[in-house]
């Protein structure tokens, strides 16, 4: 019976291949566990000698309350920060090698830290009194009412992880129609810890910290009582939290590639971490994000090499490409500290997953017009996330863009997106007047 034997041979090969992949992946992550463990000790010593103290990391305290010398659990801090498994750490080795701490606050008082970039442009925020960096495009002489008595509407744009306001100002802004420019005040935000915005070393970059910074810098500054929201990726989490806090002010909510995993349980943050940064070797993008999200100290080393030396890298890239101007994505990707990106990844992207259900319930009850846009080739945020939004907000409109991925959902279709956004803002305005 040749067919059965060939079938079993095929099965056997498949099984062998799977075992091999599993073995290699086990080995790689085992080595990364070890590397992170070693780097933890190296950074403790370096921090101690270079800054006079070594602020606690998330290695030694696995979330047990009140461990002396560890970090006390705080509200809004994601379990994923403590609960990441590491073979060596789980043996309890770090508890034995503890250095006495004299600073209990995260990040410590030194900003920038020795492992962060100290250039003028990265630290210009220290003179800005804590406000976020905004790029505002508004009709000439805009007040809250224009000359003919029509009110000028406001649109707040929130970018995703490792990005900045340029994500919108370099794409959608120049493609908006003249009419839109005369009727809307457009505010693109650099989120806390990114772009040209403040990157405080003592913030935990919780969802509420991001929310508060947008409220202070945008809503209070312009005294907004009505606005539209447009957000990409991680920005959608902040946009949803903002919409839930101001349900009567939000006219429309446009979520592009929103990472929403339904669940109100404690496990939601782990679901988000495992879905967005699964510990896998392939594809490389997933491997990269899993290393950066699972390994605090390996991630800090990558930031040390790339972000701290961004001027050198940019110089090299300019030389190779023989162009004076680099693409804004290349520039934005290094404009953070490890502290700001690491905490935002865990406390907003993972930890935020726990509150999104509640936010969506509030949004569902509000009159905000919700539009969800997603590319069907998105490898970063699964397409199902957008359908999940629809389950919570039945009136939401889901638009799937064929052959667009996480970035080409905006890049390359700027004109279409700008036109769609104008229609959304315009029609939500009409809807409001009718009600
Ligand atoms: C639309 O945006 C793209 C990308 O920034 C730009 O190349 C193009 O010139 C813009 N179109 C207009 C009409 O400004
Ligand atoms: C959304 O709101 C509508 C109308 O207020 C309500 O009938 C519906 O049950 C809500 N849906 C969910 C999933 O909460």
Tab-separated table of C-alpha atoms and ligand atoms in Angstrom:
chain	number	residue	atom	x	y	z
A	1	UNK	CA	0.000	0.000	0.000
A	2	UNK	CA	2.216	2.813	-1.286
A	3	UNK	CA	-0.288	5.603	-0.719
A	4	UNK	CA	-0.401	5.023	3.020
A	5	UNK	CA	3.334	4.795	3.358
A	6	UNK	CA	3.860	7.981	1.318
A	7	UNK	CA	1.231	9.683	3.418
A	8	UNK	CA	2.915	8.658	6.624
A	9	UNK	CA	6.281	9.702	5.200
A	10	UNK	CA	4.841	13.108	4.450
A	11	UNK	CA	3.356	13.317	7.910
A	12	UNK	CA	6.638	12.279	9.380
A	13	UNK	CA	8.551	14.963	7.469
A	14	UNK	CA	6.021	17.546	8.538
A	15	UNK	CA	6.310	16.473	12.133
A	16	UNK	CA	10.093	16.502	11.971
A	17	UNK	CA	10.063	19.990	10.456
A	18	UNK	CA	7.735	21.260	13.170
A	19	UNK	CA	9.883	19.719	15.873
A	20	UNK	CA	12.983	21.297	14.359
A	21	UNK	CA	11.365	24.739	14.202
A	22	UNK	CA	10.143	24.364	17.767
A	23	UNK	CA	13.610	23.303	18.908
A	24	UNK	CA	15.375	26.187	17.172
A	25	UNK	CA	12.837	28.657	18.475
A	26	UNK	CA	13.174	27.247	22.000
A	27	UNK	CA	16.943	27.610	21.765
A	28	UNK	CA	16.830	31.178	20.440
A	29	UNK	CA	14.417	32.351	23.114
A	30	UNK	CA	16.341	30.457	25.775
A	31	UNK	CA	19.487	32.332	24.729
A	32	UNK	CA	17.580	35.613	24.717
A	33	UNK	CA	16.332	34.829	28.236
A	34	UNK	CA	19.929	34.358	29.267
A	35	UNK	CA	21.114	37.502	27.481
A	36	UNK	CA	18.380	39.584	29.098
A	37	UNK	CA	19.294	38.180	32.478
A	38	UNK	CA	22.980	39.001	32.022
A	39	UNK	CA	22.181	42.464	30.669
A	40	UNK	CA	19.978	43.103	33.693
A	41	UNK	CA	23.012	42.734	35.938
A	42	UNK	CA	25.234	44.740	33.568
A	43	UNK	CA	22.782	47.658	33.497
A	44	UNK	CA	22.377	47.597	37.265
A	45	UNK	CA	26.101	48.045	37.647
A	46	UNK	CA	26.394	50.640	34.870
A	47	UNK	CA	23.428	52.641	36.184
A	48	UNK	CA	24.872	52.472	39.647
A	49	UNK	CA	28.270	53.737	38.599
A	50	UNK	CA	27.113	56.300	36.024
A	51	UNK	CA	24.034	57.706	37.749
A	52	UNK	CA	24.634	56.920	41.385
A	53	UNK	CA	21.662	54.593	41.665
A	54	UNK	CA	20.134	51.722	39.746
A	55	UNK	CA	16.403	52.230	39.366
A	56	UNK	CA	14.474	48.981	39.748
A	57	UNK	CA	13.482	47.076	36.639
A	58	UNK	CA	10.703	44.542	36.231
A	59	UNK	CA	12.964	41.518	36.557
A	60	UNK	CA	13.243	40.867	40.226
A	61	UNK	CA	9.677	41.505	41.306
A	62	UNK	CA	7.177	39.210	39.675
A	63	UNK	CA	4.257	41.308	40.870
A	64	UNK	CA	4.171	40.098	44.448
A	65	UNK	CA	2.931	42.954	46.574
A	66	UNK	CA	5.283	44.724	48.908
A	67	UNK	CA	8.505	42.862	48.137
A	68	UNK	CA	11.132	45.036	49.730
A	69	UNK	CA	13.321	46.774	47.195
A	70	UNK	CA	10.977	45.915	44.330
A	71	UNK	CA	8.500	48.056	42.519
A	72	UNK	CA	5.122	48.488	44.147
A	73	UNK	CA	2.296	47.633	41.802
A	74	UNK	CA	0.426	50.694	40.636
A	75	UNK	CA	-2.935	51.235	38.973
A	76	UNK	CA	-2.735	51.398	35.233
A	77	UNK	CA	0.512	49.433	35.093
A	78	UNK	CA	0.164	46.348	32.930
A	79	UNK	CA	0.674	42.840	34.393
A	80	UNK	CA	2.630	42.033	31.248
A	81	UNK	CA	5.508	44.083	32.670
A	82	UNK	CA	5.876	41.716	35.611
A	83	UNK	CA	4.465	38.523	34.212
A	84	UNK	CA	6.807	37.963	31.254
A	85	UNK	CA	8.424	34.615	31.747
A	86	UNK	CA	12.174	34.298	31.814
A	87	UNK	CA	13.779	30.983	32.611
A	88	UNK	CA	16.666	32.452	34.602
A	89	UNK	CA	14.688	35.064	36.419
A	90	UNK	CA	12.118	32.467	37.408
A	91	UNK	CA	14.865	30.604	39.229
A	92	UNK	CA	15.017	33.615	41.536
A	93	UNK	CA	18.678	34.307	40.816
A	94	UNK	CA	18.263	38.065	40.659
A	95	UNK	CA	16.963	38.298	44.194
A	96	UNK	CA	20.315	37.090	45.406
A	97	UNK	CA	22.287	39.585	43.397
A	98	UNK	CA	20.338	42.662	44.415
A	99	UNK	CA	22.132	45.927	44.744
A	100	UNK	CA	20.816	48.182	47.483
A	101	UNK	CA	18.696	50.906	46.007
A	102	UNK	CA	18.363	54.463	47.157
A	103	UNK	CA	15.900	55.454	44.483
A	104	UNK	CA	12.510	53.824	44.310
A	105	UNK	CA	11.043	55.922	41.544
A	106	UNK	CA	11.084	54.426	38.072
A	107	UNK	CA	13.619	55.910	35.734
A	108	UNK	CA	15.186	57.980	38.485
A	109	UNK	CA	15.723	61.691	38.432
A	110	UNK	CA	18.304	61.813	35.656
A	111	UNK	CA	16.958	62.893	32.269
A	112	UNK	CA	18.349	62.167	29.756
A	113	UNK	CA	19.901	58.997	31.110
A	114	UNK	CA	23.365	57.956	30.053
A	115	UNK	CA	21.832	55.440	27.654
A	116	UNK	CA	19.545	58.041	26.008
A	117	UNK	CA	20.392	60.556	23.313
A	118	UNK	CA	21.550	63.883	24.724
A	119	UNK	CA	21.281	65.942	21.520
A	120	UNK	CA	19.555	69.335	21.566
A	121	UNK	CA	16.693	68.262	19.365
A	122	UNK	CA	15.896	65.197	21.501
A	123	UNK	CA	15.908	67.318	24.658
A	124	UNK	CA	14.284	70.521	23.408
A	125	UNK	CA	11.092	69.449	25.197
A	126	UNK	CA	12.640	70.227	28.567
A	127	UNK	CA	12.026	73.944	27.876
A	128	UNK	CA	8.377	73.477	26.842
A	129	UNK	CA	6.746	73.285	30.291
A	130	UNK	CA	5.573	69.724	29.834
A	131	UNK	CA	3.177	70.332	26.937
A	132	UNK	CA	3.016	67.947	24.009
A	133	UNK	CA	4.383	69.022	20.666
A	134	UNK	CA	1.529	69.864	18.287
A	135	UNK	CA	1.345	70.661	14.613
A	136	UNK	CA	-1.689	72.852	14.055
A	137	UNK	CA	-3.145	73.800	10.707
A	138	UNK	CA	-6.050	76.170	11.001
A	139	UNK	CA	-8.048	78.533	8.859
A	140	UNK	CA	-6.581	82.043	8.755
A	141	UNK	CA	-7.563	84.005	11.879
A	142	UNK	CA	-9.386	81.046	13.318
A	143	UNK	CA	-11.332	81.556	16.461
A	144	UNK	CA	-13.942	79.123	17.586
A	145	UNK	CA	-16.216	80.859	15.085
A	146	UNK	CA	-15.258	82.051	11.652
A	147	UNK	CA	-16.267	85.406	10.206
A	148	UNK	CA	-19.616	84.286	8.837
A	149	UNK	CA	-20.572	82.906	12.237
A	150	UNK	CA	-20.067	79.246	11.324
A	151	UNK	CA	-18.153	77.386	13.914
A	152	UNK	CA	-14.773	76.032	12.938
A	153	UNK	CA	-14.638	72.318	13.631
A	154	UNK	CA	-11.669	70.622	15.234
A	155	UNK	CA	-9.926	67.412	14.309
A	156	UNK	CA	-7.383	65.702	16.576
A	157	UNK	CA	-4.946	63.267	14.935
A	158	UNK	CA	-3.175	60.593	17.002
A	159	UNK	CA	-0.300	58.528	15.614
A	160	UNK	CA	0.758	54.948	16.381
A	161	UNK	CA	3.750	53.382	18.122
A	162	UNK	CA	7.217	54.826	17.270
A	163	UNK	CA	5.732	57.533	15.104
A	164	UNK	CA	4.884	61.234	15.385
A	165	UNK	CA	2.594	63.971	14.105
A	166	UNK	CA	4.459	63.717	10.770
A	167	UNK	CA	2.519	60.520	10.150
A	168	UNK	CA	-0.451	62.828	9.416
A	169	UNK	CA	1.102	66.156	8.495
A	170	UNK	CA	3.198	64.623	5.721
A	171	UNK	CA	0.391	62.495	4.288
A	172	UNK	CA	-3.195	63.553	4.877
A	173	UNK	CA	-2.668	67.267	5.594
A	174	UNK	CA	-1.262	68.247	2.185
A	175	UNK	CA	-3.951	66.240	0.411
A	176	UNK	CA	-6.977	67.875	2.036
A	177	UNK	CA	-9.188	70.064	-0.104
A	178	UNK	CA	-9.205	73.830	0.137
A	179	UNK	CA	-12.699	73.684	1.633
A	180	UNK	CA	-11.527	71.430	4.432
A	181	UNK	CA	-8.635	73.735	5.208
A	182	UNK	CA	-11.035	76.644	5.577
A	183	UNK	CA	-13.476	74.816	7.824
A	184	UNK	CA	-11.387	72.693	10.108
A	185	UNK	CA	-8.702	73.263	12.653
A	186	UNK	CA	-6.387	70.258	12.358
A	187	UNK	CA	-4.262	69.314	15.349
A	188	UNK	CA	-1.688	66.542	14.956
A	189	UNK	CA	-0.182	65.459	18.268
A	190	UNK	CA	3.218	64.000	19.121
A	191	UNK	CA	2.205	61.595	21.896
A	192	UNK	CA	3.954	61.624	25.259
A	193	UNK	CA	7.381	60.017	24.908
A	194	UNK	CA	7.504	60.237	21.110
A	195	UNK	CA	8.610	62.676	18.412
A	196	UNK	CA	9.322	66.131	19.816
A	197	UNK	CA	7.095	65.671	22.871
A	198	UNK	CA	8.291	65.370	26.478
A	199	UNK	CA	9.936	62.089	27.465
A	200	UNK	CA	9.981	62.297	31.258
A	201	UNK	CA	12.043	59.619	32.992
A	202	UNK	CA	9.668	59.413	35.951
A	203	UNK	CA	6.445	58.803	34.026
A	204	UNK	CA	5.086	55.275	33.693
A	205	UNK	CA	3.374	56.193	30.386
A	206	UNK	CA	0.097	54.663	31.478
A	207	UNK	CA	-3.003	55.154	29.361
A	208	UNK	CA	-4.177	57.815	31.805
A	209	UNK	CA	-0.851	59.660	31.515
A	210	UNK	CA	-1.230	59.794	27.737
A	211	UNK	CA	-4.853	60.850	28.094
A	212	UNK	CA	-4.025	63.580	30.558
A	213	UNK	CA	-1.259	64.956	28.343
A	214	UNK	CA	-3.613	65.193	25.338
A	215	UNK	CA	-6.281	66.835	27.486
A	216	UNK	CA	-3.853	69.423	28.850
A	217	UNK	CA	-2.096	70.145	25.588
A	218	UNK	CA	-5.013	70.053	23.157
A	219	UNK	CA	-8.458	70.086	24.727
A	220	UNK	CA	-7.664	72.661	27.393
A	221	UNK	CA	-5.360	74.756	25.223
A	222	UNK	CA	-7.965	75.226	22.486
A	223	UNK	CA	-10.949	74.951	24.868
A	224	UNK	CA	-12.549	72.327	22.696
A	225	UNK	CA	-16.064	71.198	23.409
A	226	UNK	CA	-16.520	69.384	20.151
A	227	UNK	CA	-14.029	67.538	17.987
A	228	UNK	CA	-13.396	64.720	15.534
A	229	UNK	CA	-10.778	62.065	16.233
A	230	UNK	CA	-8.570	60.293	13.711
A	231	UNK	CA	-6.118	57.655	14.951
A	232	UNK	CA	-3.791	54.972	13.651
A	233	UNK	CA	-2.830	51.745	15.432
A	234	UNK	CA	-1.837	52.381	19.066
A	235	UNK	CA	-3.293	55.901	18.756
A	236	UNK	CA	-6.725	54.231	18.477
A	237	UNK	CA	-6.473	53.038	22.082
A	238	UNK	CA	-5.871	56.584	23.283
A	239	UNK	CA	-8.576	57.885	20.930
A	240	UNK	CA	-11.119	55.391	22.315
A	241	UNK	CA	-10.251	56.300	25.886
A	242	UNK	CA	-10.594	59.983	24.980
A	243	UNK	CA	-13.920	59.384	23.226
A	244	UNK	CA	-15.224	57.497	26.265
A	245	UNK	CA	-14.215	60.372	28.518
A	246	UNK	CA	-15.826	63.023	26.296
A	247	UNK	CA	-18.778	61.138	24.791
A	248	UNK	CA	-20.756	64.306	24.133
A	249	UNK	CA	-17.904	66.128	22.444
A	250	UNK	CA	-16.772	63.573	19.894
A	251	UNK	CA	-18.524	63.978	16.568
A	252	UNK	CA	-16.704	61.294	14.658
A	253	UNK	CA	-14.130	58.677	15.466
A	254	UNK	CA	-12.024	57.214	12.675
A	255	UNK	CA	-9.924	54.239	13.776
A	256	UNK	CA	-7.311	52.987	11.344
A	257	UNK	CA	-5.922	49.496	12.137
A	258	UNK	CA	-7.162	49.557	15.728
A	259	UNK	CA	-5.655	46.826	17.956
A	260	UNK	CA	-8.815	45.789	19.794
A	261	UNK	CA	-9.027	42.344	21.419
A	262	UNK	CA	-12.316	41.898	23.234
A	263	UNK	CA	-12.199	40.798	26.846
A	264	UNK	CA	-12.822	42.354	30.192
A	265	UNK	CA	-10.731	39.860	32.096
A	266	UNK	CA	-7.267	40.341	33.538
A	267	UNK	CA	-5.975	38.187	30.710
A	268	UNK	CA	-6.726	40.822	28.061
A	269	UNK	CA	-3.302	42.405	28.383
A	270	UNK	CA	-1.598	39.051	27.816
A	271	UNK	CA	-3.840	38.410	24.827
A	272	UNK	CA	-2.714	41.705	23.321
A	273	UNK	CA	0.947	40.963	24.051
A	274	UNK	CA	0.725	37.458	22.604
A	275	UNK	CA	-1.184	38.526	19.528
A	276	UNK	CA	0.926	41.582	18.705
A	277	UNK	CA	4.321	40.267	19.821
A	278	UNK	CA	4.113	36.502	19.736
A	279	UNK	CA	7.387	34.791	20.614
A	280	UNK	CA	8.106	33.527	17.133
A	281	UNK	CA	11.135	33.573	14.873
A	282	UNK	CA	9.236	34.213	11.684
A	283	UNK	CA	8.291	36.601	10.110
A	284	UNK	CA	11.193	38.908	11.065
A	285	UNK	CA	8.851	41.769	11.959
A	286	UNK	CA	7.169	39.585	14.575
A	287	UNK	CA	10.518	38.413	15.889
A	288	UNK	CA	11.662	42.031	16.206
A	289	UNK	CA	8.565	43.144	18.068
A	290	UNK	CA	8.652	40.106	20.350
A	291	UNK	CA	12.274	40.798	21.310
A	292	UNK	CA	11.485	44.457	21.973
A	293	UNK	CA	8.354	43.674	24.007
A	294	UNK	CA	9.551	40.669	26.007
A	295	UNK	CA	13.124	41.628	26.819
A	296	UNK	CA	13.491	44.818	28.804
A	297	UNK	CA	17.287	44.875	28.757
A	298	UNK	CA	17.840	43.571	25.249
A	299	UNK	CA	15.386	46.266	24.129
A	300	UNK	CA	17.318	48.888	26.070
A	301	UNK	CA	20.496	47.787	24.296
A	302	UNK	CA	18.862	48.084	20.890
A	303	UNK	CA	17.665	51.575	21.815
A	304	UNK	CA	21.122	52.399	23.094
A	305	UNK	CA	22.648	51.441	19.740
A	306	UNK	CA	19.984	52.960	17.492
A	307	UNK	CA	18.193	55.803	19.292
A	308	UNK	CA	21.120	57.158	21.225
A	309	UNK	CA	23.194	57.224	18.048
A	310	UNK	CA	20.440	58.349	15.696
A	311	UNK	CA	22.502	61.235	14.349
A	312	UNK	CA	25.259	58.877	13.244
A	313	UNK	CA	22.784	56.474	11.641
A	314	UNK	CA	21.050	59.320	9.852
A	315	UNK	CA	24.383	60.596	8.574
A	316	UNK	CA	25.231	57.122	7.239
A	317	UNK	CA	21.825	56.745	5.609
A	318	UNK	CA	22.122	60.132	3.925
A	319	UNK	CA	25.499	59.120	2.607
A	320	UNK	CA	24.256	55.786	1.264
A	321	UNK	CA	21.113	57.175	-0.280
A	322	UNK	CA	22.830	60.372	-1.437
A	323	UNK	CA	19.814	62.340	-0.340
A	324	UNK	CA	19.740	65.217	2.078
A	325	UNK	CA	16.258	64.506	3.358
A	326	UNK	CA	15.376	61.247	5.005
A	327	UNK	CA	11.854	59.905	5.037
A	328	UNK	CA	10.009	61.006	8.154
A	329	UNK	CA	9.387	57.388	9.170
A	330	UNK	CA	13.154	56.819	9.393
A	331	UNK	CA	13.502	59.859	11.595
A	332	UNK	CA	10.497	59.183	13.830
A	333	UNK	CA	11.394	55.606	14.623
A	334	UNK	CA	14.327	56.674	16.822
A	335	UNK	CA	12.649	59.607	18.587
A	336	UNK	CA	11.869	57.949	21.899
A	337	UNK	CA	13.700	56.696	24.943
A	338	UNK	CA	13.669	53.042	25.857
A	339	UNK	CA	11.772	54.018	28.983
A	340	UNK	CA	9.000	55.778	27.034
A	341	UNK	CA	8.578	53.092	24.361
A	342	UNK	CA	8.832	50.121	26.724
A	343	UNK	CA	6.219	51.480	29.127
A	344	UNK	CA	3.904	52.691	26.381
A	345	UNK	CA	4.025	49.282	24.700
A	346	UNK	CA	3.052	47.520	27.922
A	347	UNK	CA	0.844	50.033	29.683
A	348	UNK	CA	-1.055	51.334	26.649
A	349	UNK	CA	-0.981	48.628	23.989
A	350	UNK	CA	-1.242	45.654	26.394
A	351	UNK	CA	-2.674	47.173	29.577
A	352	UNK	CA	-5.103	49.347	27.612
A	353	UNK	CA	-6.737	46.204	26.222
A	354	UNK	CA	-8.478	45.745	29.565
A	355	UNK	CA	-10.447	48.978	29.374
A	356	UNK	CA	-11.335	49.086	25.686
A	357	UNK	CA	-14.517	47.054	26.094
A	358	UNK	CA	-15.849	49.622	28.515
A	359	UNK	CA	-14.722	52.491	26.307
A	360	UNK	CA	-16.488	50.992	23.304
A	361	UNK	CA	-19.686	50.603	25.325
A	362	UNK	CA	-19.623	54.305	26.115
A	363	UNK	CA	-18.829	55.129	22.496
A	364	UNK	CA	-21.711	52.901	21.352
A	365	UNK	CA	-24.091	54.878	23.522
A	366	UNK	CA	-22.740	58.219	22.353
A	367	UNK	CA	-23.718	59.778	19.059
A	368	UNK	CA	-20.226	59.694	17.641
A	369	UNK	CA	-20.034	58.320	14.137
A	370	UNK	CA	-17.504	55.479	14.188
A	371	UNK	CA	-15.584	54.399	11.096
A	372	UNK	CA	-13.052	51.582	11.182
A	373	UNK	CA	-10.502	51.282	8.385
A	374	UNK	CA	-8.166	48.305	8.019
A	375	UNK	CA	-5.942	46.819	5.321
A	376	UNK	CA	-6.547	43.154	4.538
A	377	UNK	CA	-2.780	42.536	4.349
A	378	UNK	CA	-2.084	43.968	7.802
A	379	UNK	CA	0.495	41.717	9.494
A	380	UNK	CA	0.809	43.838	12.635
A	381	UNK	CA	-2.784	44.188	13.805
A	382	UNK	CA	-5.062	41.283	12.782
A	383	UNK	CA	-8.031	42.166	10.626
A	384	UNK	CA	-10.420	40.565	13.109
A	385	UNK	CA	-9.766	43.499	15.457
A	386	UNK	CA	-11.874	45.763	13.265
A	387	UNK	CA	-14.746	43.281	13.180
A	388	UNK	CA	-14.459	43.090	16.967
A	389	UNK	CA	-15.109	46.837	17.099
A	390	UNK	CA	-18.190	46.332	14.953
A	391	UNK	CA	-19.528	43.747	17.446
A	392	UNK	CA	-19.373	46.333	20.209
A	393	UNK	CA	-20.563	49.260	18.095
A	394	UNK	CA	-23.066	47.843	15.600
A	395	UNK	CA	-23.484	51.155	13.809
A	396	UNK	CA	-19.753	51.441	13.113
A	397	UNK	CA	-18.806	51.366	9.459
A	398	UNK	CA	-16.025	48.896	8.651
A	399	UNK	CA	-14.002	49.584	5.510
A	400	UNK	CA	-11.551	46.913	4.458
A	401	UNK	CA	-8.971	48.144	1.980
A	402	UNK	CA	-7.683	45.388	-0.242
A	403	UNK	CA	-3.930	44.761	-0.481
A	404	UNK	CA	-3.128	47.478	2.075
A	405	UNK	CA	-0.946	46.622	5.077
A	406	UNK	CA	-0.375	48.347	8.417
A	407	UNK	CA	1.389	51.297	6.800
A	408	UNK	CA	0.140	51.355	3.231
A	409	UNK	CA	-3.309	51.857	4.703
A	410	UNK	CA	-2.094	55.487	4.738
A	411	UNK	CA	1.076	55.668	2.648
A	412	UNK	CA	0.364	55.567	-1.058
A	413	UNK	CA	-3.330	56.312	-0.630
A	414	UNK	CA	-3.079	59.707	1.044
A	415	UNK	CA	-5.435	61.363	-1.410
A	416	UNK	CA	-8.170	58.723	-0.989
A	417	UNK	CA	-7.848	58.773	2.765
A	418	UNK	CA	-8.020	62.564	2.900
A	419	UNK	CA	-11.179	62.511	0.793
A	420	UNK	CA	-12.748	59.785	2.970
A	421	UNK	CA	-11.955	61.711	6.133
A	422	UNK	CA	-13.516	64.882	4.764
A	423	UNK	CA	-16.697	62.961	3.944
A	424	UNK	CA	-16.777	61.429	7.425
A	425	UNK	CA	-16.364	64.814	9.135
A	426	UNK	CA	-18.907	66.429	6.866
A	427	UNK	CA	-21.576	63.735	7.211
A	428	UNK	CA	-21.187	63.452	10.989
A	429	UNK	CA	-21.756	67.200	11.139
A	430	UNK	CA	-25.037	66.851	9.233
A	431	UNK	CA	-26.105	63.909	11.381
A	432	UNK	CA	-25.573	65.998	14.493
A	433	UNK	CA	-27.650	68.866	13.188
A	434	UNK	CA	-30.583	66.557	12.405
A	435	UNK	CA	-30.677	65.032	15.855
B	1	LIG	C1	-0.533	63.913	-1.274
B	1	LIG	O1	0.433	63.350	-0.400
B	1	LIG	C2	1.508	62.752	-1.054
B	1	LIG	C3	2.383	62.141	-0.001
B	1	LIG	O2	2.792	63.051	0.938
B	1	LIG	C4	2.273	63.765	-1.866
B	1	LIG	O3	3.318	63.133	-2.553
B	1	LIG	C5	1.310	64.402	-2.835
B	1	LIG	O4	1.971	65.439	-3.534
B	1	LIG	C6	0.113	64.975	-2.099
B	1	LIG	N1	-0.830	65.535	-3.039
B	1	LIG	C7	-1.125	66.797	-3.069
B	1	LIG	C8	-2.159	67.232	-4.054
B	1	LIG	O5	-0.594	67.600	-2.340
B	2	LIG	C1	-25.205	49.672	21.261
B	2	LIG	O1	-26.175	50.689	21.429
B	2	LIG	C2	-27.449	50.307	20.954
B	2	LIG	C3	-28.344	51.546	20.990
B	2	LIG	O2	-28.054	52.363	22.084
B	2	LIG	C4	-27.974	49.178	21.800
B	2	LIG	O3	-29.269	48.788	21.350
B	2	LIG	C5	-27.034	48.017	21.655
B	2	LIG	O4	-27.426	46.955	22.488
B	2	LIG	C6	-25.618	48.417	21.987
B	2	LIG	N1	-24.748	47.334	21.589
B	2	LIG	C7	-23.866	46.782	22.386
B	2	LIG	C8	-23.100	45.657	21.827
B	2	LIG	O5	-23.685	47.181	23.512
